GROMACS .gro file of C-alpha atoms in nm:
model
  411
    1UNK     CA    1   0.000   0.000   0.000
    2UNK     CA    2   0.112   0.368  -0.097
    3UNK     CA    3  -0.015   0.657   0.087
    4UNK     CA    4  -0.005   1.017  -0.031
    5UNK     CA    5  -0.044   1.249   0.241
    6UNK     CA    6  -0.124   1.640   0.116
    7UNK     CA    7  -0.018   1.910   0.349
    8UNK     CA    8  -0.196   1.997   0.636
    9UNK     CA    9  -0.238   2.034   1.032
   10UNK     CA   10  -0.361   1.813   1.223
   11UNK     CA   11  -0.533   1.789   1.543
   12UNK     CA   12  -0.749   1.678   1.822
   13UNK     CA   13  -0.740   1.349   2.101
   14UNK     CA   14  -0.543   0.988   2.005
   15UNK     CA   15  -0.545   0.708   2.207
   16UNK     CA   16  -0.269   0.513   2.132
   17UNK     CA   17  -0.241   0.112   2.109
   18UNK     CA   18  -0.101  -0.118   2.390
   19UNK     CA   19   0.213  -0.164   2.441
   20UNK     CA   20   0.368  -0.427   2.243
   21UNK     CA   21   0.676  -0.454   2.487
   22UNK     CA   22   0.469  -0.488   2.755
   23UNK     CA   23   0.220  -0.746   2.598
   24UNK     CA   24   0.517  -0.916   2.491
   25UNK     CA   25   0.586  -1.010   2.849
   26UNK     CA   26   0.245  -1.061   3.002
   27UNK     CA   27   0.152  -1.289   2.725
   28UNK     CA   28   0.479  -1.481   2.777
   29UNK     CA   29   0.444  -1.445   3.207
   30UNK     CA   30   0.100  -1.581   3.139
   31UNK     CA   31   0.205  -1.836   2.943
   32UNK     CA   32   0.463  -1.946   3.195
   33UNK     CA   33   0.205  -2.019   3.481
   34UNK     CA   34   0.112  -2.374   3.546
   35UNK     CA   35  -0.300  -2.443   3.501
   36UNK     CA   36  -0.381  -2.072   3.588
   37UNK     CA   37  -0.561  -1.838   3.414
   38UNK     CA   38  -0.493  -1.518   3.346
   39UNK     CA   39  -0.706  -1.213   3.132
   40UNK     CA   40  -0.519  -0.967   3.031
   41UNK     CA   41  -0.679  -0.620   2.896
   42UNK     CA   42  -0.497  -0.531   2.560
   43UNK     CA   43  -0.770  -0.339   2.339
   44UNK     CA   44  -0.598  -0.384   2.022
   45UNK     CA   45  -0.318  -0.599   1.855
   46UNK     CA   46  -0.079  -0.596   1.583
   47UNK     CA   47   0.155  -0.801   1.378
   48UNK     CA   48   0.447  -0.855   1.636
   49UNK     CA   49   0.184  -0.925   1.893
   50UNK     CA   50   0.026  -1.207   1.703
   51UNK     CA   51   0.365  -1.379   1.640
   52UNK     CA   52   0.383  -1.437   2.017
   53UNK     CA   53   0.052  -1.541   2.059
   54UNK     CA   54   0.122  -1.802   1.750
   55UNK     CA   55   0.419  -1.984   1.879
   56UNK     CA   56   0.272  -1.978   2.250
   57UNK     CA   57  -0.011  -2.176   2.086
   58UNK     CA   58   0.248  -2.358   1.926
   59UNK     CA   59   0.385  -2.482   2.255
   60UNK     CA   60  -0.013  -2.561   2.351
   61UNK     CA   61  -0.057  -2.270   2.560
   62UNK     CA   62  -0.417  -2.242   2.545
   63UNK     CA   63  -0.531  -1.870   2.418
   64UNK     CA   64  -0.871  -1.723   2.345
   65UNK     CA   65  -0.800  -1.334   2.205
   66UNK     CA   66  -1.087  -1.363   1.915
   67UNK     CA   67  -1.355  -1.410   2.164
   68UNK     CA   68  -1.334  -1.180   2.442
   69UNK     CA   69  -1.366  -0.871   2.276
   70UNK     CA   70  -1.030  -0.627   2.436
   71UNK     CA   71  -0.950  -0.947   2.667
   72UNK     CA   72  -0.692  -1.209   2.535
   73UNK     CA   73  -0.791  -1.555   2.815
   74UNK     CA   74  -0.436  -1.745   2.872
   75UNK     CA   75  -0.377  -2.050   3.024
   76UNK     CA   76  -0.024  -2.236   3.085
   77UNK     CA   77   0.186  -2.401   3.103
   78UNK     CA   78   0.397  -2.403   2.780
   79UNK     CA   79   0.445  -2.800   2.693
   80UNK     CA   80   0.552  -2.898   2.351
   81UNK     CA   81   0.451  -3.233   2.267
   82UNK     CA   82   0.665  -3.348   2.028
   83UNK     CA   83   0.841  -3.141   1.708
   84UNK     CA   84   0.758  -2.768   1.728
   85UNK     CA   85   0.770  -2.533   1.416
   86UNK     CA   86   0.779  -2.200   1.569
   87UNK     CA   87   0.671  -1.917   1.289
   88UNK     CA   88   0.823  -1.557   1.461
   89UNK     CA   89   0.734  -1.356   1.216
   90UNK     CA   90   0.977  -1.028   1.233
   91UNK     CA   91   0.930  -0.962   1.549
   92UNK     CA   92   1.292  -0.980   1.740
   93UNK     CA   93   1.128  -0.980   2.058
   94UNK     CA   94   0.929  -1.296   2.027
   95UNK     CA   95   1.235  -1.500   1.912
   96UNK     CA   96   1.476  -1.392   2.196
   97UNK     CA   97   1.218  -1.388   2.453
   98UNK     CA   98   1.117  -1.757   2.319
   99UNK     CA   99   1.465  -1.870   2.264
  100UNK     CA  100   1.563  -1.983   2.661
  101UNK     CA  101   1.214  -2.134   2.690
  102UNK     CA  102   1.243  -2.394   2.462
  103UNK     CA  103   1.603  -2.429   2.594
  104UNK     CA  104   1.399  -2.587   2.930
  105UNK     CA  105   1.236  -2.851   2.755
  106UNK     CA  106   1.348  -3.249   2.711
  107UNK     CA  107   1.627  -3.274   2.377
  108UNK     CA  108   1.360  -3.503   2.236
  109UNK     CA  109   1.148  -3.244   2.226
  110UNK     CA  110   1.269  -3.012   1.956
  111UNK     CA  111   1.141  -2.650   1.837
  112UNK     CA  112   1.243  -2.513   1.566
  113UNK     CA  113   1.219  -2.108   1.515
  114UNK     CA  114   1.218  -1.957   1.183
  115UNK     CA  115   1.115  -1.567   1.063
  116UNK     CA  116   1.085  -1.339   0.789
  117UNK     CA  117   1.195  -0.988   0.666
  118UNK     CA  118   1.538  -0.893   0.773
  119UNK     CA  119   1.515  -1.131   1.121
  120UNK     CA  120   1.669  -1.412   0.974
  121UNK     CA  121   1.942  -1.150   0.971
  122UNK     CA  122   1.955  -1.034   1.275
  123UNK     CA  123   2.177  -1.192   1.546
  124UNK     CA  124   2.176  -1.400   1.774
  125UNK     CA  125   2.493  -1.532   1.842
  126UNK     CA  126   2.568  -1.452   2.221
  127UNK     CA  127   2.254  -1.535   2.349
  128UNK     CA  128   2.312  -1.879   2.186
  129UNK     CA  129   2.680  -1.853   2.304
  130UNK     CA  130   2.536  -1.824   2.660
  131UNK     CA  131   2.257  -2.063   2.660
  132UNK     CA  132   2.510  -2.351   2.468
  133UNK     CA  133   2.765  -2.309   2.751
  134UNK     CA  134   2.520  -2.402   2.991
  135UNK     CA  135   2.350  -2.696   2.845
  136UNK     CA  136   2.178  -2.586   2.568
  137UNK     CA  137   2.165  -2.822   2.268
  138UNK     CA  138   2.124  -2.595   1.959
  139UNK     CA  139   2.180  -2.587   1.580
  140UNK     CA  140   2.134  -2.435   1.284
  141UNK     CA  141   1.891  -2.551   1.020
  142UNK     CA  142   2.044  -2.693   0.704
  143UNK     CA  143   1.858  -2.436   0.538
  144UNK     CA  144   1.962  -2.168   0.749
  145UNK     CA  145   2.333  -2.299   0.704
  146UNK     CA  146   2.257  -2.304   0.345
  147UNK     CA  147   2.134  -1.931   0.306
  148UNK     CA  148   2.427  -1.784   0.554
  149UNK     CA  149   2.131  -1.677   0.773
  150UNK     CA  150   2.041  -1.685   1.190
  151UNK     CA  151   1.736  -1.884   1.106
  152UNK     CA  152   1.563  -2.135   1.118
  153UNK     CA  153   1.758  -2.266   1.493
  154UNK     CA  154   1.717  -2.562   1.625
  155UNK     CA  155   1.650  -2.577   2.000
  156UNK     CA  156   1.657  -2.887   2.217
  157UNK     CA  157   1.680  -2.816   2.549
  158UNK     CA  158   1.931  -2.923   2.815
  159UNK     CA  159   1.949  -2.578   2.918
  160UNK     CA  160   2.130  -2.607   3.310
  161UNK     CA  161   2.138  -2.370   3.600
  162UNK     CA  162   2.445  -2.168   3.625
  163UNK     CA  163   2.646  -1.844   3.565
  164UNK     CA  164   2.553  -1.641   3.222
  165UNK     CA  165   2.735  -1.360   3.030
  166UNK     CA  166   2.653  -1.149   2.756
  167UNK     CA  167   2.730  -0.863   2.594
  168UNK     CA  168   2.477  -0.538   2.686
  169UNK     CA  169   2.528  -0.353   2.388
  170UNK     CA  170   2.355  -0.560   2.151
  171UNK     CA  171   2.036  -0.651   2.246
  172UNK     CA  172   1.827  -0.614   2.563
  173UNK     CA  173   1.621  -0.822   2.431
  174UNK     CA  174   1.898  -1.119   2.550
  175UNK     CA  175   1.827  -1.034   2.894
  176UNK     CA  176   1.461  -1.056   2.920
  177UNK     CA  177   1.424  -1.382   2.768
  178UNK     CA  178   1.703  -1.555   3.013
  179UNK     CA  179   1.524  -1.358   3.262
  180UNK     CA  180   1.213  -1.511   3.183
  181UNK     CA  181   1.371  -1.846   3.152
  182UNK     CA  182   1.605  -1.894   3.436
  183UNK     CA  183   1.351  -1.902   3.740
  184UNK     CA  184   1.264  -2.194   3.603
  185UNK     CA  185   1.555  -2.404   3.674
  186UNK     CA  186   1.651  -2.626   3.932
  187UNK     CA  187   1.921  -2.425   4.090
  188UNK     CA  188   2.027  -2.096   4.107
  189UNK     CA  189   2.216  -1.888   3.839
  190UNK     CA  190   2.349  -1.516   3.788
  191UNK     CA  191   2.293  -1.352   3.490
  192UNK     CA  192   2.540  -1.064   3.350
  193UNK     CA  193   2.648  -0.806   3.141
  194UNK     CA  194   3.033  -0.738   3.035
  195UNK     CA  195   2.932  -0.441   2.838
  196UNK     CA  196   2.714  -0.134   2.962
  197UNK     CA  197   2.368  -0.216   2.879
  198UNK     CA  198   2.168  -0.066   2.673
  199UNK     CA  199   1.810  -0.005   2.658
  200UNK     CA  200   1.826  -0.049   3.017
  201UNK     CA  201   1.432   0.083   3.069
  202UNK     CA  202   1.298  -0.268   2.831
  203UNK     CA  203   1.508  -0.495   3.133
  204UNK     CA  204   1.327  -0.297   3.383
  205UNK     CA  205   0.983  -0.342   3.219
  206UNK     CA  206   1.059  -0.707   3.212
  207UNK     CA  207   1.193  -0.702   3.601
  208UNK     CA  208   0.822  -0.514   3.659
  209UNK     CA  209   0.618  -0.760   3.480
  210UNK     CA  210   0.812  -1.088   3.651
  211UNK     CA  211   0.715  -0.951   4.027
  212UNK     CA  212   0.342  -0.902   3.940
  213UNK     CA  213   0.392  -1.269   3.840
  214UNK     CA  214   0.547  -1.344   4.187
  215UNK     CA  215   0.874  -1.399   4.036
  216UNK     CA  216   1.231  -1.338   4.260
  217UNK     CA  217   1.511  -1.160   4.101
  218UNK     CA  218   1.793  -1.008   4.314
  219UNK     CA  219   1.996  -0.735   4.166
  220UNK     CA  220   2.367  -0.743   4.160
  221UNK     CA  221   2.706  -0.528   4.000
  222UNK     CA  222   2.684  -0.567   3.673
  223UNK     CA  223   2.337  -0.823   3.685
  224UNK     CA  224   2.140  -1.025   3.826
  225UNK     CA  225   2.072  -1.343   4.063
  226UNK     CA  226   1.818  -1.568   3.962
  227UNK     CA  227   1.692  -1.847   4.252
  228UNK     CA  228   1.561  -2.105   4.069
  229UNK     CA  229   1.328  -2.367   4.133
  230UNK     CA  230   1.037  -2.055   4.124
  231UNK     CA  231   0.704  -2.053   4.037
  232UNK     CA  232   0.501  -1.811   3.848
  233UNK     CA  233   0.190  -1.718   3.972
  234UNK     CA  234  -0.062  -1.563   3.779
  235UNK     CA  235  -0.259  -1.217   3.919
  236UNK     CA  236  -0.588  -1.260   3.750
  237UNK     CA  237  -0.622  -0.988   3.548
  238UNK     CA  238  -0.310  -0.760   3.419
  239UNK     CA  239  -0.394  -0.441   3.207
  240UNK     CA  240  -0.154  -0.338   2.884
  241UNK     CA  241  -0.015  -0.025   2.881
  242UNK     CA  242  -0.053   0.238   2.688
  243UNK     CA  243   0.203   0.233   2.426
  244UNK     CA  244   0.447   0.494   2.472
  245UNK     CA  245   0.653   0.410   2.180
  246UNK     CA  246   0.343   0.503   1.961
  247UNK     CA  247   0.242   0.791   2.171
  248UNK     CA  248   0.601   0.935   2.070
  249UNK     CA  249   0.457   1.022   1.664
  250UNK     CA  250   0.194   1.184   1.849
  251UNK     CA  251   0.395   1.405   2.095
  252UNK     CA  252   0.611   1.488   1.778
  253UNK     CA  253   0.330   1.590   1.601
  254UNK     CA  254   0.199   1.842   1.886
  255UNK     CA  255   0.580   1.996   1.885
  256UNK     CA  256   0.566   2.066   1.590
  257UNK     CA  257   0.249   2.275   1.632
  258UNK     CA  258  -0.014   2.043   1.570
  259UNK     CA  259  -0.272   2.065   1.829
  260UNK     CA  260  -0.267   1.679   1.917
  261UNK     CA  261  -0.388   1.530   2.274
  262UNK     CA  262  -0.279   1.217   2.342
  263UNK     CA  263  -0.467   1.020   2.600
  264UNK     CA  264  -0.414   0.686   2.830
  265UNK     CA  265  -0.064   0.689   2.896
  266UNK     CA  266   0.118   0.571   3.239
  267UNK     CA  267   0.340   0.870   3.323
  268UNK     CA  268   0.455   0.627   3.602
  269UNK     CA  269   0.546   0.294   3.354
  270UNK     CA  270   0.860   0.153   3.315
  271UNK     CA  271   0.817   0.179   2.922
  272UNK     CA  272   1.147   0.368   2.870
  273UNK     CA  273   0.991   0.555   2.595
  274UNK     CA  274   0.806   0.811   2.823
  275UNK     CA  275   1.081   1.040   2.818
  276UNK     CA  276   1.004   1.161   2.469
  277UNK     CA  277   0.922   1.474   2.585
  278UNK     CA  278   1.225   1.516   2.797
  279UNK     CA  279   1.414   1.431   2.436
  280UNK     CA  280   1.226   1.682   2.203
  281UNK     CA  281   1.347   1.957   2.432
  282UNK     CA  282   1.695   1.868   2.363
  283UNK     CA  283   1.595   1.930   1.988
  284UNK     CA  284   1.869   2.171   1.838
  285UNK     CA  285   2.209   1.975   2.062
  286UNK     CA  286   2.311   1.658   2.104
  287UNK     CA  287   2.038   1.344   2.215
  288UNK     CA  288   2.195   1.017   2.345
  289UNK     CA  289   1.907   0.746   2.264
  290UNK     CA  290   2.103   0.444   2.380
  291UNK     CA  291   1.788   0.360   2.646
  292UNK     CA  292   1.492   0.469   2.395
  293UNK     CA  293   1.663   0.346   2.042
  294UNK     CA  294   1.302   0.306   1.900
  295UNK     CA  295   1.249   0.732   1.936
  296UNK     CA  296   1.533   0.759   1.688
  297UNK     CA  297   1.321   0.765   1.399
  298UNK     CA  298   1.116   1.029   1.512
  299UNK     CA  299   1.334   1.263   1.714
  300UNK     CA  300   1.534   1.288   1.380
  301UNK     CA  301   1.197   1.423   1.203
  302UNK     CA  302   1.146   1.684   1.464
  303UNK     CA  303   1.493   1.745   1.401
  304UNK     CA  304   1.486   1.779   1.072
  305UNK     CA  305   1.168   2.045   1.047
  306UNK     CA  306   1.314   2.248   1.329
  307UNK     CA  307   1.606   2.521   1.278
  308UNK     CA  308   1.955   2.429   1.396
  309UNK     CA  309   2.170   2.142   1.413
  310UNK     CA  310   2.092   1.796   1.596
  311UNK     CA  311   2.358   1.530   1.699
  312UNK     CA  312   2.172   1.227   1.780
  313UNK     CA  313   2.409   0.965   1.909
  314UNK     CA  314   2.396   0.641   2.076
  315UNK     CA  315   2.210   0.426   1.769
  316UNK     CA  316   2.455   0.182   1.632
  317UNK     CA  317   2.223  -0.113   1.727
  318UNK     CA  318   1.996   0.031   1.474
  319UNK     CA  319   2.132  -0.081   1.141
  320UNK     CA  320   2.040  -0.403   1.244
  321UNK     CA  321   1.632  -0.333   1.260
  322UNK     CA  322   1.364  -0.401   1.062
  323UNK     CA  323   1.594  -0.168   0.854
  324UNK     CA  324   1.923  -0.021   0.891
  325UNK     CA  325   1.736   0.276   1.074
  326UNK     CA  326   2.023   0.541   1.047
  327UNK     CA  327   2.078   0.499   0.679
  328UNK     CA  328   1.693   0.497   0.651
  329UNK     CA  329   1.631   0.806   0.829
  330UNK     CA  330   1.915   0.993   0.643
  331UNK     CA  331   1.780   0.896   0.340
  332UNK     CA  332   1.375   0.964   0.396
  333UNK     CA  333   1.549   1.351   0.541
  334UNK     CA  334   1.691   1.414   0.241
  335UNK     CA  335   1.393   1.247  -0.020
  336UNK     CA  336   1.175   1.508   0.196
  337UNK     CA  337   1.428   1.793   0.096
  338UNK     CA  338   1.601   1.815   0.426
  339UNK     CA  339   1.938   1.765   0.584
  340UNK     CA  340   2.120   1.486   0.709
  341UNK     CA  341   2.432   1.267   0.782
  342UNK     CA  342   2.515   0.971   0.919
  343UNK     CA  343   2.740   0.858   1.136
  344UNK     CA  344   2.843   0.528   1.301
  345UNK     CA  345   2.635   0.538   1.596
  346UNK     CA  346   2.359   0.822   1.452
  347UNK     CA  347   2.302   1.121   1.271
  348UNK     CA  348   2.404   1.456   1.203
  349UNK     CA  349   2.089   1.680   1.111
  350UNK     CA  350   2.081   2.033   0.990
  351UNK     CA  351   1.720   2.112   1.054
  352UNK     CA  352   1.519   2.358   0.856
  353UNK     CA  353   1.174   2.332   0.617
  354UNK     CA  354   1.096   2.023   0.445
  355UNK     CA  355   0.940   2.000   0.117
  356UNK     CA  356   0.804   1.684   0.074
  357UNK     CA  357   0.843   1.433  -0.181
  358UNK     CA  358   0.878   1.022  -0.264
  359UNK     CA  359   0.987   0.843   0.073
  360UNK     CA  360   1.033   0.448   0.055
  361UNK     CA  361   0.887   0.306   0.378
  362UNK     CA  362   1.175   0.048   0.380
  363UNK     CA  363   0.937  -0.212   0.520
  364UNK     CA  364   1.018  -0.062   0.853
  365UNK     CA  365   0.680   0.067   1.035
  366UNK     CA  366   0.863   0.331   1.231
  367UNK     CA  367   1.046   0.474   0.908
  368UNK     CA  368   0.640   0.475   0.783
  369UNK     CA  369   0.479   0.645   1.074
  370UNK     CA  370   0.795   0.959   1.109
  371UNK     CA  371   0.752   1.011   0.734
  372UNK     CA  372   0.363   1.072   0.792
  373UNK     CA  373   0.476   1.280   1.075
  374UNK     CA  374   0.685   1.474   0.865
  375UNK     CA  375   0.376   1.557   0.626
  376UNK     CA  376   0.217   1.767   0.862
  377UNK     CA  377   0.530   2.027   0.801
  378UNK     CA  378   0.600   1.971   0.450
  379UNK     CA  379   0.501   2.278   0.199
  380UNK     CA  380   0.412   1.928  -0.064
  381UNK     CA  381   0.243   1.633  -0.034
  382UNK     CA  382   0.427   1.361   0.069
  383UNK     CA  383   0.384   0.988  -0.078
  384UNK     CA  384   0.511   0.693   0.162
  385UNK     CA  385   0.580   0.314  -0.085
  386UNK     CA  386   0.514   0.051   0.170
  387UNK     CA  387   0.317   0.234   0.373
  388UNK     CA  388   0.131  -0.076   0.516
  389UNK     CA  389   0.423  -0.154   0.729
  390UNK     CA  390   0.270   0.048   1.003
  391UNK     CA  391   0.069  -0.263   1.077
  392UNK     CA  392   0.352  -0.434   1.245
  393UNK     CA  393   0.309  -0.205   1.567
  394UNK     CA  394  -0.008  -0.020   1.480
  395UNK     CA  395  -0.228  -0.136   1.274
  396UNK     CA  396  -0.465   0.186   1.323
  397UNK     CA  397  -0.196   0.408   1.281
  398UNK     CA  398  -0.367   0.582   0.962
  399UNK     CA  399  -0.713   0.546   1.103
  400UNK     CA  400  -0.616   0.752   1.372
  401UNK     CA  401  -0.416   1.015   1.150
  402UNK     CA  402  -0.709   1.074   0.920
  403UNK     CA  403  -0.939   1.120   1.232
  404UNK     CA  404  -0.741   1.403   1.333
  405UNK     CA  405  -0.793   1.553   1.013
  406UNK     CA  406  -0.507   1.448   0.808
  407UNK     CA  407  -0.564   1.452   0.429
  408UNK     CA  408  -0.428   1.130   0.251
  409UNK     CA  409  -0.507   0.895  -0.012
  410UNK     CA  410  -0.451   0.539  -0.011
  411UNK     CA  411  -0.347   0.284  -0.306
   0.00000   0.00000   0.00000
C-alpha cells in the first residue's frame, strides 16, 4: 500500500495502542504459569503481537483473544509435545524472549524457530553462546546454514542452572528472555552483562512484569541473581499499557504545532519511551538514545523540520532493525528535501523546512509512521511506498491520523 499524504495540520485526542513490549511479556508471564488463568486487557493488537501469541499456541498454551472482545484468556503451562515449528514472524522480541524457553524442555522435544523480513538476519549469536555453555543443545537448520542466515535454529533443550554472560550492547532483548527463563531451573544462576547495557528501561519493564507474576530476582554489580526452582503465579487480570513508543509520533506531532492530545498513557510505567518529551526539548544539541533506540526515527523528524543542528548519538544497534534505521532516516530527510548525515552510531541533522516528496517506507513501520509525521510540516504532499508496514506495531496508525484531520489517499 502507498499513501499520499497532502499538506496539512492536524489535530485533536489519540489514544494510542497497547504496548507491544509490555504485551510481549504478560503474554509470555501468562504463558509461563502452570494451570492458571490469566485475562489480560490489551484493546488492540498488531503483527508482532500475534507472532507471540502463534508460537505460544504452538507450545499448547491455550489462548482465546478472538472471543473476548479487548481481553486475550491465557492458560499455561507451555508443553511442547513433540516437534515444534515456531513461525516468529519479524518480530525480534518474540524470538529472543522464546529462545531460553524452549532451551527448558526435554532434547527429544525439539522446536524449531524460523522468521521473515530482515530477522533471519539479525543476530543471535551470544545469546546462543550463553545458553550452549550451559547446556543448551542448539543448531542451525540446514537451510539456514545453506542461506548464511540466523534462522531457522534448532532448540533442544538441556538448558542447566548456572552463571551467564553477555554482551549489553547488543540486544536487551537477551536479557529478558534468560530472565524469563532462568527461574525456572533447578538451581540458582546469575545472569550478567560485560558491556554497559543498553536499553536499560525494556530490562526494567521485564523485572516489573516478573514480580506481578510473583517472580524473585535479586539485583547485583553488573546483573542479576536468579533463585531457581520458582514458580510463576498468575494475578488474575493484568492491564496493557498504553504504548508509549506510539504515543512518541503523536507528541512529535503536537511539537511541531499540531494541536494533538494524546490520552491513556502511564506517566509512572517503566516503558522507557516516556521520556520523549524530555528528548524533544533537547531538539537543536546533542540526544543520546542508547535507552529509547526506537524514538530515533522520530526525534530525527522533529529534528529535521526544526532550525539548527541535531547530533543524535547512541544508535549503532539500529542498522540491524527491521531496517538499517540510520541509513533509513538519512535517506527519507533528504527524499523530503532536508538535511542529514550519518554517522556510526547516529546522525548529524541540519534542521530547517521540508518540502516533501517520494519516501520508501523500507518495510520498517517506524520509518512509515515519522515520514507521515513529517507531512504535517511539508510545503508538498508527501507519498510513503510501503506504507502498510505500520501494521507491524499499529495497525490503526492511519485510522487515527485521518481522524485528526489528516488529508491522505490510499493505493
Amino acid at each position: 500500500m502507498n499513501v499520499t499524504i497532502h499538506p496539512s495540520p492536524i489535530g485533536g485526542s489519540v489514544t494510542p495502542p497497547p504496548s507491544k513490549s509490555h504485551v510481549h511479556r504478560l503474554l509470555i508471564a501468562s504463558a509461563l504459569c502452570n494451570e492458571q488463568t490469566t485475562a489480560i486487557y490489551c484493546p488492540g493488537e498488531n503483527a508482532d503481537i500475534g507472532a507471540t501469541i502463534r508460537c505460544l499456541k504452538a507450545m499448547y498454551v491455550q489462548i482465546w483473544p478472538e472471543s473476548c472482545g479487548n481481553w486475550i484468556m491465557i492458560e499455561g503451562p507451555l508443553k511442547p509435545l513433540g516437534v515444534t515449528q515456531m513461525d516468529c514472524g519479524e518480530s525480534g522480541s518474540t524470538l529472543r524472549f522464546m529462545l531460553p524457553l524452549c532451551g527448558l524442555h526435554r532434547p527429544e522435544l525439539p522446536v524449531v524457530l524460523s522468521g521473515s523480513g530482515r530477522l533471519p538476519q539479525r543476530p543471535n549469536g551470544p545469546l546462543l553462546d550463553a545458553m550452549a555453555k550451559n547446556g543448551a543443545r542448539i543448531c542451525l537448520h540446514p537451510e539456514a546454514e545453506k542461506r548464511k542466515e540466523q534462522l531457522p535454529i534448532i532448540v533442544s533443550g538441556g538448558m542447566q542452572p548456572g552463571d551467564y554472560t553477555l554482551p549489553g550492547h547488543i540486544s536487551s532483548q537477551y536479557f529478558t528472555g534468560l530472565l524469563f527463563a532462568l527461574p525456572l531451573l533447578s538451581g540458582d544462576s546469575t545472569l550478567r552483562y560485560t558491556t554497559p547495557l543498553e536499553s536499560m528501561p525494556y530490562v526494567d519493564l521485564t523485572l516489573s512484569v516478573l514480580r506481578q507474576f510473583g517472580i524473585r530476582i535479586e539485583a547485583m554489580e553488573m546483573g542479576w541473581r536468579i533463585p531457581g526452582n520458582q514458580r510463576y503465579c498468575s494475578p488474575g487480570q493484568a492491564t496493557a499499557e498504553g504504548d508509549w513508543s506510539a504515543a512518541a509520533f503523536w507528541e512529535t506531532a503536537n511539537y511541531l504545532g499540531n494541536a494533538v492530545t494524546t490520552l491513556g498513557m502511564n506517566a509512572a510505567s517503566a516503558q522507557g519511551d516516556k521520556a520523549i518529551g524530555q528528548l524533544l526539548q533537547k531538539i537543536g544539541g546533542e540526544i543520546n538514545v542508547t535507552d529509547t533506540p526506537d524514538l530515533m526515527p522520530i526525534l530525527s523528524i522533529a529534528a529535521a523540520a526544526t532550525p539548527g543542528k541535531t547530533v543524535i548519538t547512541g544508535a549503532a544497534r539500529l542498522r540491524i532493525k527491521e531496517s538499517d534505521r540510520l541509513a533509513a532516516m538519512a535517506k527519507v530527510i533528504r527524499q523530503l528535501g532536508g538535511h542529514a548525515e550519518e554517522m556510526p552510531d547516529g546522525l548529524i541533522i541540519h534542521g530547517g523546512k521540508l518540502k516533501g516528496g517520494i519516501v520508501n517506507g523500507m518495510n520498517d513501520h517506524r520509518v512509515v509512521m515519522s515520514a507521515a509525521i513529517a507531512a504535517t510540516v511539508c510545503e508538498k504532499p508527501v507519498t510513503i511506498l510501503g506504507a502498510e508496514a505500520a501494521s507491524k506495531s499499529y495497525p490503526a496508525f492511519f485510522e487515527d491520523y485521518k481522524k485528526l484531520g489528516g488529508m491522505l489517499d490510499e493505493r
